[in-house]
Coordinates of N, CA, C and O in Angstrom, one line a residue:
M1 N -51.9 -22.5 -15.7 CA -51.5 -23.5 -14.6 C -50.6 -22.7 -13.6 O -49.6 -22.1 -14.0
P2 N -51.0 -22.7 -12.4 CA -50.2 -22.0 -11.4 C -48.8 -22.6 -11.2 O -48.6 -23.8 -11.4
C3 N -47.9 -21.8 -10.9 CA -46.5 -22.2 -10.7 C -46.3 -22.9 -9.3 O -46.9 -22.4 -8.3
A4 N -45.7 -24.0 -9.3 CA -45.5 -24.8 -8.0 C -44.2 -24.3 -7.4 O -43.2 -24.2 -8.0
V5 N -44.2 -24.1 -6.1 CA -43.0 -23.7 -5.4 C -42.6 -24.9 -4.5 O -43.4 -25.4 -3.7
R6 N -41.3 -25.3 -4.7 CA -40.8 -26.4 -3.9 C -39.8 -25.9 -2.9 O -39.0 -25.0 -3.2
M7 N -39.9 -26.4 -1.7 CA -38.9 -26.1 -0.7 C -37.9 -27.2 -0.5 O -38.4 -28.4 -0.4
Y8 N -36.7 -26.9 -0.6 CA -35.6 -27.9 -0.5 C -35.0 -27.8 0.9 O -35.0 -26.8 1.5
G9 N -34.5 -28.9 1.4 CA -33.9 -28.9 2.7 C -34.6 -29.9 3.6 O -35.4 -30.7 3.2
P10 N -34.3 -29.9 4.9 CA -34.9 -30.9 5.8 C -36.3 -30.6 6.0 O -36.8 -29.4 5.9
P11 N -37.1 -31.6 6.2 CA -38.5 -31.4 6.4 C -38.8 -30.6 7.7 O -38.1 -30.7 8.6
R12 N -39.8 -29.8 7.6 CA -40.1 -29.0 8.8 C -40.9 -29.8 9.8 O -41.7 -30.7 9.5
R13 N -40.6 -29.5 11.1 CA -41.4 -30.2 12.1 C -42.7 -29.5 12.2 O -42.8 -28.3 12.1
P14 N -43.8 -30.2 12.5 CA -45.1 -29.6 12.6 C -45.1 -28.8 13.9 O -44.4 -29.1 14.9
R15 N -45.7 -27.7 13.9 CA -45.8 -26.8 15.0 C -46.7 -27.5 16.1 O -47.7 -28.1 15.8
S16 N -46.3 -27.3 17.3 CA -47.1 -27.9 18.4 C -48.4 -27.1 18.6 O -48.4 -25.9 18.3
S17 N -49.3 -27.6 19.2 CA -50.6 -26.9 19.5 C -50.5 -26.2 20.8 O -51.5 -25.9 21.4
G18 N -49.3 -26.1 21.4 CA -49.2 -25.5 22.7 C -49.1 -26.5 23.8 O -48.8 -26.1 24.9
L19 N -49.3 -27.8 23.5 CA -49.2 -28.8 24.5 C -47.9 -29.5 24.4 O -47.8 -30.5 23.7
H20 N -46.8 -28.9 24.8 CA -45.5 -29.5 24.7 C -44.9 -29.5 26.1 O -45.2 -28.8 27.0
A21 N -43.9 -30.4 26.2 CA -43.2 -30.6 27.5 C -42.3 -29.4 27.7 O -41.6 -29.0 26.9
R22 N -42.3 -28.9 28.9 CA -41.5 -27.8 29.3 C -40.2 -28.3 30.0 O -40.3 -29.1 30.9
V23 N -39.1 -27.8 29.5 CA -37.8 -28.2 30.1 C -37.4 -27.2 31.2 O -37.3 -26.1 30.9
E24 N -37.2 -27.8 32.3 CA -36.9 -26.9 33.5 C -35.4 -27.1 33.8 O -34.8 -28.1 33.6
P25 N -34.8 -26.0 34.3 CA -33.4 -26.1 34.7 C -33.3 -27.0 35.9 O -34.2 -27.2 36.7
A26 N -32.1 -27.6 36.1 CA -31.9 -28.6 37.2 C -32.1 -28.0 38.5 O -32.6 -28.6 39.4
W27 N -31.7 -26.7 38.7 CA -31.8 -26.1 40.0 C -33.3 -25.9 40.4 O -33.6 -25.8 41.6
R28 N -34.2 -25.8 39.4 CA -35.6 -25.7 39.7 C -36.3 -27.0 40.1 O -37.2 -27.1 40.9
T29 N -35.8 -28.1 39.5 CA -36.4 -29.4 39.7 C -35.9 -30.1 40.9 O -36.5 -31.1 41.4
G30 N -34.7 -29.6 41.4 CA -34.2 -30.3 42.6 C -33.3 -31.5 42.3 O -32.9 -32.2 43.2
V31 N -33.1 -31.8 41.0 CA -32.2 -32.9 40.6 C -30.8 -32.4 40.6 O -30.5 -31.4 40.1
S32 N -29.9 -33.2 41.2 CA -28.5 -32.9 41.2 C -27.7 -33.9 40.4 O -28.2 -34.9 40.0
A33 N -26.4 -33.6 40.3 CA -25.5 -34.4 39.5 C -25.3 -35.7 40.2 O -25.0 -36.7 39.6
E34 N -25.5 -35.8 41.5 CA -25.3 -37.1 42.2 C -26.4 -38.1 41.9 O -26.2 -39.3 42.1
D35 N -27.5 -37.6 41.5 CA -28.6 -38.5 41.2 C -28.4 -39.3 39.9 O -29.0 -40.3 39.7
Y36 N -27.5 -38.7 39.0 CA -27.2 -39.4 37.8 C -25.7 -39.7 37.7 O -25.0 -38.9 37.1
P37 N -25.2 -40.8 38.2 CA -23.8 -41.1 38.1 C -23.4 -41.3 36.7 O -24.1 -42.0 35.9
S38 N -22.2 -40.8 36.3 CA -21.8 -40.9 34.9 C -20.3 -41.1 34.9 O -19.6 -40.3 35.6
P39 N -19.7 -42.1 34.2 CA -18.3 -42.3 34.2 C -17.6 -41.1 33.4 O -16.5 -40.8 33.6
V40 N -18.3 -40.5 32.5 CA -17.8 -39.4 31.7 C -17.6 -38.2 32.6 O -16.6 -37.5 32.6
M41 N -18.5 -37.9 33.5 CA -18.4 -36.7 34.3 C -17.4 -36.9 35.5 O -17.0 -35.9 36.1
D42 N -17.1 -38.1 35.8 CA -16.1 -38.4 36.9 C -14.7 -38.1 36.5 O -13.8 -37.8 37.4
K43 N -14.4 -38.1 35.2 CA -13.0 -37.8 34.8 C -12.7 -36.3 34.8 O -13.6 -35.5 34.5
S44 N -11.5 -36.0 35.2 CA -11.1 -34.6 35.3 C -10.6 -34.2 33.9 O -10.1 -34.9 33.1
V45 N -10.8 -32.9 33.6 CA -10.4 -32.4 32.3 C -9.0 -31.8 32.4 O -8.7 -31.1 33.4
P46 N -8.1 -32.2 31.5 CA -6.7 -31.7 31.7 C -6.7 -30.2 31.4 O -7.5 -29.7 30.6
P47 N -5.8 -29.5 32.1 CA -5.7 -28.0 32.0 C -5.2 -27.7 30.6 O -4.4 -28.4 30.0
R48 N -5.6 -26.5 30.1 CA -5.1 -26.0 28.8 C -3.7 -25.6 28.9 O -3.3 -25.1 30.0
A49 N -3.0 -25.6 27.8 CA -1.6 -25.2 27.8 C -1.6 -23.6 28.0 O -2.5 -22.9 27.4
T50 N -0.6 -23.1 28.7 CA -0.6 -21.7 28.9 C 0.0 -20.9 27.8 O -0.4 -19.8 27.5
E51 N 0.9 -21.5 27.0 CA 1.4 -20.8 25.8 C 0.4 -20.9 24.7 O -0.3 -21.9 24.5
P52 N 0.4 -19.8 23.9 CA -0.6 -19.8 22.8 C -0.2 -20.8 21.7 O 1.0 -21.0 21.4
R53 N -1.2 -21.4 21.1 CA -0.9 -22.3 20.0 C -0.6 -21.5 18.7 O -1.1 -20.4 18.5
I54 N 0.2 -22.1 17.9 CA 0.5 -21.5 16.6 C -0.7 -21.9 15.6 O -0.9 -23.1 15.4
R55 N -1.3 -21.0 15.0 CA -2.4 -21.3 14.2 C -1.9 -21.5 12.8 O -1.3 -20.7 12.2
R56 N -2.2 -22.7 12.3 CA -1.8 -23.0 10.9 C -3.0 -22.8 9.9 O -2.7 -22.8 8.7
R57 N -4.2 -22.8 10.4 CA -5.3 -22.6 9.6 C -6.3 -21.6 10.2 O -6.3 -21.4 11.4
D58 N -7.1 -21.0 9.4 CA -8.1 -20.1 10.0 C -9.3 -21.0 10.5 O -9.2 -22.2 10.4
R59 N -10.2 -20.4 11.1 CA -11.3 -21.2 11.7 C -12.2 -21.9 10.7 O -13.0 -22.7 11.1
H60 N -12.0 -21.6 9.4 CA -12.8 -22.3 8.4 C -12.0 -23.4 7.7 O -12.4 -24.1 6.8
G61 N -10.7 -23.6 8.1 CA -9.9 -24.7 7.6 C -9.3 -24.4 6.3 O -8.8 -25.3 5.6
R62 N -9.2 -23.1 5.9 CA -8.7 -22.8 4.5 C -7.2 -22.4 4.5 O -6.7 -22.1 3.5
G63 N -6.6 -22.3 5.6 CA -5.2 -21.8 5.7 C -5.1 -20.4 6.0 O -6.1 -19.6 5.9
M64 N -4.0 -19.9 6.4 CA -3.8 -18.5 6.8 C -3.9 -17.6 5.5 O -3.4 -18.0 4.5
R65 N -4.4 -16.4 5.7 CA -4.4 -15.4 4.7 C -3.0 -14.9 4.4 O -2.2 -14.7 5.3
G66 N -2.7 -14.7 3.2 CA -1.4 -14.1 2.8 C -1.6 -13.0 1.8 O -2.8 -12.7 1.4
P67 N -0.5 -12.5 1.2 CA -0.7 -11.5 0.2 C -1.3 -12.1 -1.1 O -1.1 -13.2 -1.4
V68 N -2.0 -11.3 -1.8 CA -2.6 -11.7 -3.0 C -1.5 -12.0 -4.1 O -1.6 -12.9 -4.8
A69 N -0.5 -11.1 -4.1 CA 0.6 -11.3 -5.0 C 1.9 -10.9 -4.3 O 1.9 -10.1 -3.4
P70 N 3.0 -11.5 -4.7 CA 4.3 -11.1 -4.1 C 4.6 -9.7 -4.4 O 4.1 -9.1 -5.4
P71 N 5.5 -9.0 -3.6 CA 5.7 -7.6 -3.9 C 6.4 -7.3 -5.2 O 6.3 -6.1 -5.7
Q72 N 7.0 -8.3 -5.8 CA 7.7 -8.0 -7.1 C 6.7 -7.9 -8.3 O 7.1 -7.3 -9.3
V73 N 5.6 -8.4 -8.1 CA 4.6 -8.4 -9.2 C 3.9 -7.0 -9.2 O 3.6 -6.4 -8.2
P74 N 3.7 -6.5 -10.5 CA 3.0 -5.2 -10.6 C 1.7 -5.1 -9.9 O 1.2 -4.0 -9.6
L75 N 1.0 -6.2 -9.7 CA -0.3 -6.2 -9.1 C -0.3 -5.6 -7.7 O -1.2 -5.0 -7.2
A76 N 0.9 -5.8 -7.0 CA 1.0 -5.4 -5.6 C 1.3 -3.9 -5.5 O 1.3 -3.3 -4.5
A77 N 1.6 -3.2 -6.6 CA 1.9 -1.8 -6.6 C 0.6 -1.0 -6.6 O -0.3 -1.3 -7.4
S78 N 0.6 0.1 -5.9 CA -0.6 0.9 -5.8 C -0.7 1.8 -7.1 O 0.3 1.9 -7.8
R79 N -1.8 2.5 -7.3 CA -1.9 3.4 -8.4 C -0.9 4.5 -8.3 O -0.3 4.9 -9.3
G80 N -0.7 5.0 -7.1 CA 0.2 6.1 -6.9 C 1.6 5.7 -7.2 O 2.4 6.5 -7.7
E81 N 2.0 4.5 -6.8 CA 3.4 4.0 -7.0 C 3.6 3.8 -8.5 O 4.7 4.1 -9.0
V82 N 2.6 3.3 -9.2 CA 2.7 3.1 -10.7 C 2.9 4.4 -11.4 O 3.7 4.6 -12.3
F83 N 2.1 5.4 -10.9 CA 2.1 6.8 -11.5 C 3.5 7.4 -11.2 O 4.1 8.0 -12.1
A84 N 4.0 7.2 -10.0 CA 5.3 7.8 -9.7 C 6.4 7.1 -10.5 O 7.4 7.8 -11.0
D85 N 6.3 5.9 -10.9 CA 7.2 5.2 -11.8 C 7.2 5.8 -13.2 O 8.2 5.9 -13.8
L86 N 6.0 6.1 -13.6 CA 5.8 6.7 -14.9 C 6.5 8.1 -15.0 O 7.2 8.4 -16.0
V87 N 6.4 8.9 -13.9 CA 7.0 10.2 -13.8 C 8.5 10.0 -13.8 O 9.3 10.7 -14.5
Q88 N 9.0 9.0 -13.0 CA 10.4 8.8 -12.9 C 11.0 8.3 -14.3 O 12.1 8.8 -14.6
D89 N 10.3 7.5 -15.0 CA 10.8 7.1 -16.3 C 10.9 8.3 -17.3 O 11.9 8.4 -18.0
S90 N 9.9 9.2 -17.2 CA 9.9 10.3 -18.1 C 11.1 11.3 -17.7 O 11.8 11.8 -18.6
V91 N 11.3 11.4 -16.4 CA 12.4 12.3 -16.0 C 13.8 11.7 -16.4 O 14.7 12.4 -16.9
E92 N 13.9 10.4 -16.2 CA 15.2 9.8 -16.6 C 15.4 9.9 -18.1 O 16.6 10.1 -18.5
R93 N 14.4 9.8 -18.9 CA 14.5 10.0 -20.3 C 15.0 11.4 -20.7 O 15.8 11.6 -21.6
L94 N 14.5 12.4 -19.9 CA 14.9 13.8 -20.2 C 16.2 14.1 -19.6 O 16.9 15.0 -20.2
E95 N 16.6 13.4 -18.5 CA 17.9 13.8 -17.9 C 19.1 13.4 -18.8 O 20.2 14.0 -18.7
R96 N 18.9 12.5 -19.7 CA 20.0 12.1 -20.6 C 20.3 13.3 -21.5 O 21.5 13.6 -21.9
R97 N 19.3 14.1 -21.9 CA 19.5 15.3 -22.7 C 19.8 16.5 -21.9 O 20.5 17.4 -22.4
W98 N 19.2 16.6 -20.7 CA 19.3 17.8 -19.9 C 19.9 17.4 -18.5 O 19.1 17.1 -17.6
P99 N 21.2 17.4 -18.3 CA 21.7 16.9 -17.0 C 21.4 17.9 -15.9 O 21.4 17.4 -14.7
Q100 N 21.0 19.1 -16.1 CA 20.7 20.1 -15.0 C 19.4 19.7 -14.4 O 19.0 20.3 -13.3
L101 N 18.6 18.7 -14.9 CA 17.4 18.3 -14.3 C 17.7 17.5 -13.0 O 16.8 17.3 -12.2
A102 N 18.9 17.1 -12.7 CA 19.3 16.4 -11.5 C 19.1 17.4 -10.3 O 18.9 16.9 -9.2
D103 N 19.1 18.7 -10.5 CA 19.0 19.6 -9.4 C 17.5 20.0 -9.1 O 17.2 20.7 -8.2
I104 N 16.6 19.5 -10.0 CA 15.2 19.8 -9.8 C 14.5 18.7 -9.1 O 14.8 17.5 -9.3
E105 N 13.6 19.0 -8.2 CA 12.9 18.0 -7.4 C 11.5 17.8 -8.1 O 10.8 18.7 -8.3
F106 N 11.3 16.5 -8.4 CA 10.0 16.2 -9.0 C 9.1 15.5 -8.0 O 9.5 14.6 -7.3
L107 N 7.9 16.0 -7.9 CA 6.9 15.5 -6.9 C 5.6 15.1 -7.6 O 5.3 15.5 -8.7
V108 N 5.0 14.1 -7.0 CA 3.6 13.7 -7.4 C 2.7 13.9 -6.3 O 2.9 13.5 -5.2
Q109 N 1.6 14.7 -6.6 CA 0.5 14.9 -5.7 C -0.8 14.3 -6.3 O -0.9 14.3 -7.5
D110 N -1.7 14.0 -5.4 CA -3.0 13.4 -5.9 C -3.8 14.4 -6.7 O -4.2 14.2 -7.8
V111 N -4.1 15.6 -6.1 CA -4.9 16.6 -6.7 C -4.3 17.9 -6.5 O -3.6 18.2 -5.5
P112 N -4.5 18.9 -7.4 CA -4.0 20.2 -7.2 C -4.8 21.0 -6.1 O -6.0 20.8 -5.9
Y113 N -4.1 21.9 -5.5 CA -4.8 22.8 -4.6 C -5.3 24.0 -5.4 O -4.5 24.7 -6.0
V114 N -6.6 24.2 -5.5 CA -7.2 25.2 -6.3 C -7.6 26.4 -5.4 O -8.4 26.2 -4.4
K115 N -7.0 27.5 -5.6 CA -7.4 28.7 -4.8 C -8.8 29.2 -5.1 O -9.3 29.0 -6.2
D116 N -9.4 29.8 -4.1 CA -10.7 30.4 -4.3 C -10.6 31.5 -5.2 O -9.8 32.5 -5.0
T117 N -11.4 31.5 -6.3 CA -11.3 32.6 -7.3 C -12.3 33.7 -7.0 O -12.3 34.7 -7.7
G118 N -13.0 33.6 -5.9 CA -13.9 34.7 -5.5 C -15.2 34.7 -6.3 O -16.0 35.6 -6.2
G119 N -15.5 33.7 -7.1 CA -16.7 33.6 -7.8 C -17.9 33.2 -7.1 O -19.0 33.1 -7.6
G120 N -17.7 32.8 -5.8 CA -18.8 32.3 -5.0 C -18.9 30.8 -5.0 O -18.2 30.1 -5.7
P121 N -19.7 30.3 -4.1 CA -19.8 28.8 -3.9 C -20.3 28.1 -5.1 O -20.1 26.9 -5.2
G122 N -21.1 28.7 -5.9 CA -21.7 28.0 -7.1 C -20.9 28.0 -8.3 O -21.2 27.4 -9.3
E123 N -19.7 28.6 -8.3 CA -18.8 28.7 -9.5 C -18.2 27.3 -9.7 O -17.6 26.7 -8.8
L124 N -18.3 26.8 -10.9 CA -17.7 25.5 -11.3 C -16.5 25.8 -12.1 O -16.4 26.7 -12.9
L125 N -15.5 24.9 -12.0 CA -14.3 25.0 -12.8 C -14.4 24.1 -14.0 O -14.9 23.0 -13.9
S126 N -14.0 24.5 -15.2 CA -14.0 23.7 -16.3 C -12.8 22.8 -16.4 O -11.9 23.0 -15.6
D127 N -12.8 21.8 -17.3 CA -11.6 20.9 -17.5 C -10.4 21.7 -17.8 O -9.3 21.3 -17.5
E128 N -10.5 22.8 -18.5 CA -9.3 23.5 -18.9 C -8.6 24.2 -17.8 O -7.4 24.5 -17.8
T129 N -9.4 24.5 -16.7 CA -8.8 25.2 -15.6 C -8.1 24.3 -14.5 O -7.4 24.8 -13.7
V130 N -8.3 23.0 -14.6 CA -7.7 22.1 -13.7 C -6.3 21.8 -14.2 O -6.1 21.2 -15.3
P131 N -5.2 22.1 -13.4 CA -3.9 21.9 -13.9 C -3.4 20.5 -13.8 O -3.9 19.7 -12.9
L132 N -2.6 20.0 -14.8 CA -2.0 18.7 -14.7 C -0.7 18.7 -14.0 O -0.2 17.6 -13.6
G133 N -0.1 19.9 -13.9 CA 1.2 20.0 -13.3 C 1.5 21.4 -12.9 O 0.8 22.3 -13.3
G134 N 2.6 21.6 -12.2 CA 2.9 23.0 -11.7 C 4.4 23.0 -11.4 O 5.1 22.0 -11.3
T135 N 4.9 24.3 -11.4 CA 6.4 24.5 -11.1 C 6.5 25.5 -10.0 O 5.6 26.3 -9.7
A136 N 7.6 25.4 -9.3 CA 8.0 26.4 -8.3 C 9.5 26.6 -8.4 O 10.3 25.7 -8.4
A137 N 9.9 27.9 -8.6 CA 11.3 28.2 -8.8 C 12.1 28.0 -7.5 O 11.5 27.9 -6.4
A138 N 13.4 27.9 -7.6 CA 14.2 27.7 -6.4 C 14.2 28.9 -5.5 O 14.2 30.0 -6.0
R139 N 14.2 28.7 -4.2 CA 14.2 29.7 -3.2 C 15.1 29.3 -2.1 O 15.1 28.2 -1.7
D140 N 15.8 30.3 -1.6 CA 16.7 30.1 -0.4 C 17.4 28.7 -0.4 O 18.3 28.4 -1.2
D141 N 16.9 27.8 0.5 CA 17.5 26.5 0.6 C 16.7 25.4 -0.2 O 17.2 24.3 -0.3
L142 N 15.6 25.8 -0.8 CA 14.8 24.8 -1.5 C 15.1 24.8 -3.0 O 15.3 25.8 -3.6
P143 N 15.2 23.6 -3.5 CA 15.5 23.5 -5.0 C 14.2 23.8 -5.8 O 13.1 23.8 -5.3
A144 N 14.4 23.9 -7.1 CA 13.3 24.1 -8.0 C 12.4 22.8 -7.9 O 13.0 21.7 -7.8
R145 N 11.1 23.0 -8.1 CA 10.2 21.9 -8.0 C 9.3 21.8 -9.2 O 8.8 22.8 -9.6
I146 N 9.0 20.6 -9.6 CA 8.0 20.3 -10.6 C 7.0 19.3 -10.0 O 7.4 18.3 -9.5
V147 N 5.7 19.7 -10.0 CA 4.7 18.8 -9.4 C 3.8 18.3 -10.5 O 3.3 19.1 -11.3
I148 N 3.6 17.0 -10.5 CA 2.6 16.4 -11.4 C 1.4 15.9 -10.6 O 1.6 15.2 -9.6
Y149 N 0.2 16.2 -11.0 CA -1.0 15.9 -10.3 C -1.6 14.6 -10.9 O -1.9 14.5 -12.1
R150 N -1.6 13.6 -10.0 CA -2.0 12.2 -10.5 C -3.4 12.1 -10.9 O -3.7 11.6 -12.0
R151 N -4.4 12.5 -10.1 CA -5.8 12.2 -10.5 C -6.3 12.9 -11.7 O -6.9 12.3 -12.6
P152 N -5.9 14.2 -12.0 CA -6.4 14.8 -13.2 C -5.8 14.1 -14.5 O -6.4 14.0 -15.5
V153 N -4.5 13.6 -14.3 CA -3.9 12.9 -15.5 C -4.6 11.5 -15.6 O -4.9 11.1 -16.8
E154 N -4.9 10.8 -14.6 CA -5.5 9.5 -14.7 C -7.0 9.6 -15.2 O -7.4 8.8 -16.0
I155 N -7.7 10.7 -14.9 CA -9.0 10.9 -15.4 C -9.1 11.1 -16.9 O -10.0 10.6 -17.6
R156 N -8.1 11.7 -17.4 CA -8.0 12.0 -18.8 C -7.5 10.9 -19.7 O -7.5 11.0 -20.9
T157 N -7.1 9.8 -19.1 CA -6.5 8.7 -19.9 C -7.3 7.4 -19.6 O -7.9 7.3 -18.5
K158 N -7.2 6.5 -20.6 CA -7.9 5.2 -20.4 C -7.0 4.0 -20.2 O -7.3 3.1 -19.5
S159 N -5.8 4.1 -20.8 CA -4.9 3.0 -20.8 C -3.6 3.4 -20.2 O -3.3 4.6 -20.0
R160 N -2.7 2.4 -19.9 CA -1.4 2.7 -19.3 C -0.5 3.4 -20.3 O 0.2 4.3 -19.9
D161 N -0.7 3.1 -21.6 CA 0.2 3.7 -22.6 C -0.2 5.2 -22.8 O 0.6 6.1 -22.9
E162 N -1.5 5.5 -22.8 CA -2.0 6.9 -22.9 C -1.5 7.6 -21.7 O -1.1 8.8 -21.8
R163 N -1.6 7.0 -20.5 CA -1.2 7.7 -19.3 C 0.3 8.0 -19.3 O 0.7 9.1 -19.0
A164 N 1.1 7.1 -19.8 CA 2.6 7.3 -19.9 C 2.9 8.4 -20.9 O 3.7 9.3 -20.6
A165 N 2.1 8.5 -22.0 CA 2.4 9.6 -23.0 C 2.0 10.9 -22.4 O 2.7 11.9 -22.6
L166 N 0.8 11.0 -21.7 CA 0.4 12.2 -21.1 C 1.3 12.7 -20.0 O 1.6 13.9 -19.9
V167 N 1.8 11.8 -19.2 CA 2.7 12.1 -18.1 C 4.0 12.7 -18.7 O 4.5 13.7 -18.3
H168 N 4.5 12.1 -19.8 CA 5.7 12.6 -20.4 C 5.4 14.0 -21.0 O 6.3 14.9 -20.8
E169 N 4.3 14.2 -21.6 CA 4.0 15.6 -22.1 C 3.9 16.6 -21.0 O 4.4 17.7 -21.2
V170 N 3.3 16.3 -19.9 CA 3.2 17.2 -18.8 C 4.5 17.5 -18.2 O 4.9 18.7 -17.9
V171 N 5.4 16.5 -18.1 CA 6.7 16.7 -17.5 C 7.5 17.6 -18.5 O 8.2 18.5 -18.0
V172 N 7.4 17.3 -19.8 CA 8.2 18.2 -20.8 C 7.7 19.6 -20.7 O 8.5 20.5 -20.7
E173 N 6.4 19.8 -20.6 CA 5.8 21.2 -20.5 C 6.3 21.9 -19.3 O 6.7 23.1 -19.3
Q174 N 6.3 21.2 -18.2 CA 6.7 21.8 -16.9 C 8.2 22.1 -16.9 O 8.7 23.2 -16.4
V175 N 9.1 21.2 -17.5 CA 10.5 21.5 -17.6 C 10.7 22.7 -18.5 O 11.6 23.5 -18.2
A176 N 10.0 22.7 -19.6 CA 10.2 23.9 -20.5 C 9.8 25.2 -19.8 O 10.5 26.2 -20.0
E177 N 8.8 25.2 -19.1 CA 8.4 26.4 -18.3 C 9.4 26.8 -17.3 O 9.7 28.0 -17.2
L178 N 10.0 25.8 -16.6 CA 11.0 26.1 -15.6 C 12.3 26.6 -16.2 O 12.9 27.5 -15.7
L179 N 12.7 26.1 -17.4 CA 13.9 26.4 -18.0 C 13.7 27.6 -19.0 O 14.7 28.2 -19.5
G180 N 12.5 28.0 -19.2 CA 12.3 29.2 -20.1 C 12.4 28.8 -21.6 O 12.9 29.7 -22.4
L181 N 12.2 27.6 -21.9 CA 12.3 27.1 -23.3 C 10.9 26.7 -23.8 O 10.0 26.6 -23.1
S182 N 10.9 26.3 -25.1 CA 9.7 25.7 -25.7 C 9.7 24.2 -25.5 O 10.8 23.6 -25.4
P183 N 8.6 23.6 -25.4 CA 8.6 22.1 -25.2 C 9.3 21.4 -26.3 O 9.9 20.3 -26.0
D184 N 9.2 21.9 -27.5 CA 9.9 21.2 -28.6 C 11.4 21.3 -28.4 O 12.2 20.4 -28.9
A185 N 12.0 22.3 -27.8 CA 13.4 22.4 -27.5 C 13.8 21.4 -26.4 O 14.9 20.9 -26.4
V186 N 12.9 21.2 -25.5 CA 13.2 20.2 -24.4 C 13.2 18.8 -24.9 O 14.1 18.0 -24.6
D187 N 12.2 18.5 -25.7 CA 12.1 17.1 -26.2 C 11.6 17.2 -27.7 O 10.5 17.6 -27.9
P188 N 12.5 16.9 -28.6 CA 12.1 17.0 -30.1 C 10.9 16.2 -30.5 O 10.2 16.5 -31.4
R189 N 10.6 15.1 -29.7 CA 9.5 14.3 -30.0 C 8.2 14.7 -29.3 O 7.2 14.0 -29.3
Y190 N 8.2 15.9 -28.7 CA 7.1 16.4 -28.0 C 5.9 16.6 -29.0 O 6.0 17.1 -30.1
G191 N 4.7 16.1 -28.6 CA 3.5 16.2 -29.4 C 3.3 15.1 -30.4 O 2.3 15.0 -31.0
E192 N 4.3 14.2 -30.6 CA 4.2 13.1 -31.5 C 3.4 11.9 -30.8 O 3.6 11.7 -29.6
D193 N 2.6 11.2 -31.5 CA 1.9 10.1 -30.9 C 2.7 8.8 -30.9 O 3.5 8.5 -31.7

């Protein structure tokens, strides 16, 4: 049995056979407004206010758009801001044990700058070669710097807790490298889950 298709909505008007009345503009027919007196057309339209109106609703009547969440809610924080907070928490945890970390500048960058290794355009980097962090010793007027790369860390983790643990490990490793110590000496809980 063939499937029946139903069309819902207003009924369609039958198509004309080409014999339909043509509507002509008034200037072609010679009919003017004086030929059809109307009390509605005789009234003048009041002028519009010159100052702009305050819009209380959008054009669909749903109200003005606002923020999805207030700024205090974590939903309003971007991924970069959340990641920077994780790095800050890790640094504050280490500063209690190592007060000299106050002189070190901690930075968060999205991705590391990878220098050309000279292998040609077809050379691919493996996961082991992408750094999660980096250090720069103090020079002239610049303090020592530790850089944590956000995207490589985020790619290697699935949850916020995993990300926080990996960020702390990377910060500990970079501090240890800068101070010339082992990571276990910087944080005795290094490597523990």
